[in-house]
Amino acid sequence: MTAPQRPTIPAPDPQAAEPLYRQVYQRLRDAIAKGVLKPGDRIPSARALMAELGVARGTIESAYSLLAAEGFIQARGQAGTIVAPDLPSQHMPAVLVPPAKAVTAAPSFRPETTLPFQMGLPALDAFPRKIWARLGARCVRAMQPADMAHPPVAGLPSLRAEIAAYLHVARGVRCSPSQIFVTSGYRHSLALLAQSLLQRGDRVWMENPGYPPTRELLTRLLLKPVPVPVDADGLDVAQGQRAAPRARAAVVTPAHQSPLGVSLSLPRRLALLDWAKRQEAWIVEDDYDGEYRYVSRPLPALQSLDRDGRVLYAGTFSKVLFPSIRLAYVVVPEALVDRFERTAEIITGGSPQLTQAIVGAFIAEGHFARHIQRTRKLYAERRAQAVAALEQVLGRSIRIDEQPGGMHLILRLQGRRSDRKLVERMLAAGLYGEALSDWTQGRVSDPAVLVAFTNIASSRDATQLARRLQPLMA
Amino acid sequence: MTAPQRPTIPAPDPQAAEPLYRQVYQRLRDAIAKGVLKPGDRIPSARALMAELGVARGTIESAYSLLAAEGFIQARGQAGTIVAPDLPSQHMPAVLVPPAKAVTAAPSFRPETTLPFQMGLPALDAFPRKIWARLGARCVRAMQPADMAHPPVAGLPSLRAEIAAYLHVARGVRCSPSQIFVTSGYRHSLALLAQSLLQRGDRVWMENPGYPPTRELLTRLLLKPVPVPVDADGLDVAQGQRAAPRARAAVVTPAHQSPLGVSLSLPRRLALLDWAKRQEAWIVEDDYDGEYRYVSRPLPALQSLDRDGRVLYAGTFSKVLFPSIRLAYVVVPEALVDRFERTAEIITGGSPQLTQAIVGAFIAEGHFARHIQRTRKLYAERRAQAVAALEQVLGRSIRIDEQPGGMHLILRLQGRRSDRKLVERMLAAGLYGEALSDWTQGRVSDPAVLVAFTNIASSRDATQLARRLQPLMA
């Protein structure tokens, strides 16, 4: 052989998941990174490597084109292709960038992996993925240059119009599309609200027990959450007035209180609206799962009773579609539209055009309303199945709250057992659960564990899960 | 006729853009909303309406199914289908929800429509939309239930790994994927940074002139921006030290200062790093267009010189892909990873799984590096074309700064003319422009207008635009 000696490139593995061209690319990059191929070295011609590795010429060319695009190699015409001579030393790590580090355990409210009883998740098996994929493919293909520029910060007009029409029919919310601000999730909605309406140090009523992320976020936003007790009629407005009469806002979950599941009664709704009117305070209606009521029609939103422009309605697509979509919205009173537009211009860049377009099409073509109708029935069944199985297997060690709606169960622990300790044992056993104590400021008189039923697909699964839970109750 | 008299439903228009079933749905909903069809009224059978409107049975059934799903009508078996008898009055607006209101004029930094010279936009015509659509369709079809749950708040591991590998090669940034936090845009990155590292009232150096949204956002976050002058070597670190020696952070654009386009010189880089080390202050490196340098290799990022973990590198896909994607990232020093994870858990819900998956695939398959390489060449050409045309047509009324990179031109106005007034005239004439005065705190000695060249596709277009600009210069 007369060819100059050169390092051998290992052959790619045709069985591997990674495309062949990318394996070749990676092997050459490794060789450069490790100094096996040095700056200025000539690299094998595509033809030579093709013969050596037994892969198609196009495969080699794709790999070379990628290496060239990233600046690792340079074509020198007749002289062949060389490793870039001016590749600075910091571009050549001794070892390659390590693979993504396993993400450390996240706080319990948003785990990385999905466990049985996982809270906050809709029935993932019931989502019409084929329809979604068809709409998604259509929307991504339809993208025109005009769709690529900065999206309107308040949301795509077509999506805002669909949301307004849907809310009108389904939740009794009256608004024009211009009152709707699309956000990238509930936390973003709350931040937009706080930035538009509140000052640091403002006191904000929060339900006790209540959704812990709301408290954490309000605190981060330099606001002062004031816990207000919840009873069978929902937030106790009179107690709120005693604790912090001049609070500037109240965050409430009127449809199904989070986590107790009770509905805010009509007298309480009127009392809350009256307080807000007199104090010029704001009511944030977190209607995260208002659609899911099983014993009668969903209650109209609190917003529909508001005559004074005090209610800000916060909705989300996390529960009715799926969480990884990252799309939510706030409906603001007409008089606040300009103020929210100004805030949104400063603190947000808008939500992705593509996901907004897909959701808009999903609503416009009726899939959204049908999906909610279908999951409402499904959840009523799954709830009943889960309750039956848990009651049968666990007997008197628990009592399950009767709730008119929602996406989780409250298992009251009989006797004076610690809900936190039970949750620890559940997580150790690969079962999800949240302790009511962790949702509560101060003492809990009645320990309970919260578990979701939405992804328990059959009676048999429910019984099996109950049996896994049983030994942990001892 | 023996059938009971009933209101006529107008026939749908087969030429309309809206699908037939949705037209039928809308007409029936109108009839219910207007009280033409009242609660309890029987609605025409699908067969009857099919004959009357001359559309397929499936069309009618789709419309009815949507109306039923939304609770407007109810099937009563043999008795036919009726308008829901318990439809509450608030569900029946006298007029339907108005169409999306025309969005009011947005502030100049993010206009709703794209004008010639529009700043902040990549060359939309040069984006490989077919490849993007193919990857997008593939990603949306590949979505599994596990992809639908809450996304990791810091970003998809695969995307973080691709970003780390890319930054290493292209920008000299050394980091592991766990140091990368994916966000929904530069503003979101800055908010995450401020929430993680700064206290209200903290002083923050800002370049003067500098990107106005940075100042607005810092102010909203209750921080105190301190303007620090920029000269031919970039941010004047000595002046910063005189003005606010104990500032807690500095936001800088070292690659091409925004808007002046100068690079931060090596002595200044070292001085800035030294100041940050001694004061334990943070440097935010906004590398919004670092890839686009035309006269030599792109400069490595400031982050690559940082030995003390003081630099936070902020990148974005808005400029190298397109703005409506809403995806950016921050690279944080190793020692800050835990702190950022905790903040991200509280203030964000993560970015959409789908867009992250598409961008990840776009990078992994080499399209990203190729696109940047291609647009770098293209922008050098478009910049030269635009400069030539503007100089030829406008002659001595302007002087164009020589800049080594970036995505806009600086037209210095000769004589003592007002840049703000010229910009007003340009906007009125349908041309985009921003006044250097609006980017500057205090007096501007040298009035100038900023215009982008990225979307001016030919010399002819450039000449035409220069001719539209000419009469406005008078």
PDB file of C-alpha atoms in Angstrom, chain B residues 416 443-447:
ATOM      1  CA  ARG B 416     -28.254  67.777  13.335  1.00  0.00           C
ATOM      2  CA  ARG B 443     -28.319  62.757  25.120  1.00  0.00           C
ATOM      3  CA  VAL B 444     -27.278  61.274  21.805  1.00  0.00           C
ATOM      4  CA  SER B 445     -24.461  63.209  20.196  1.00  0.00           C
ATOM      5  CA  ASP B 446     -24.765  61.436  16.896  1.00  0.00           C
ATOM      6  CA  PRO B 447     -28.348  60.726  15.758  1.00  0.00           C
TER       7      PRO B 447
END
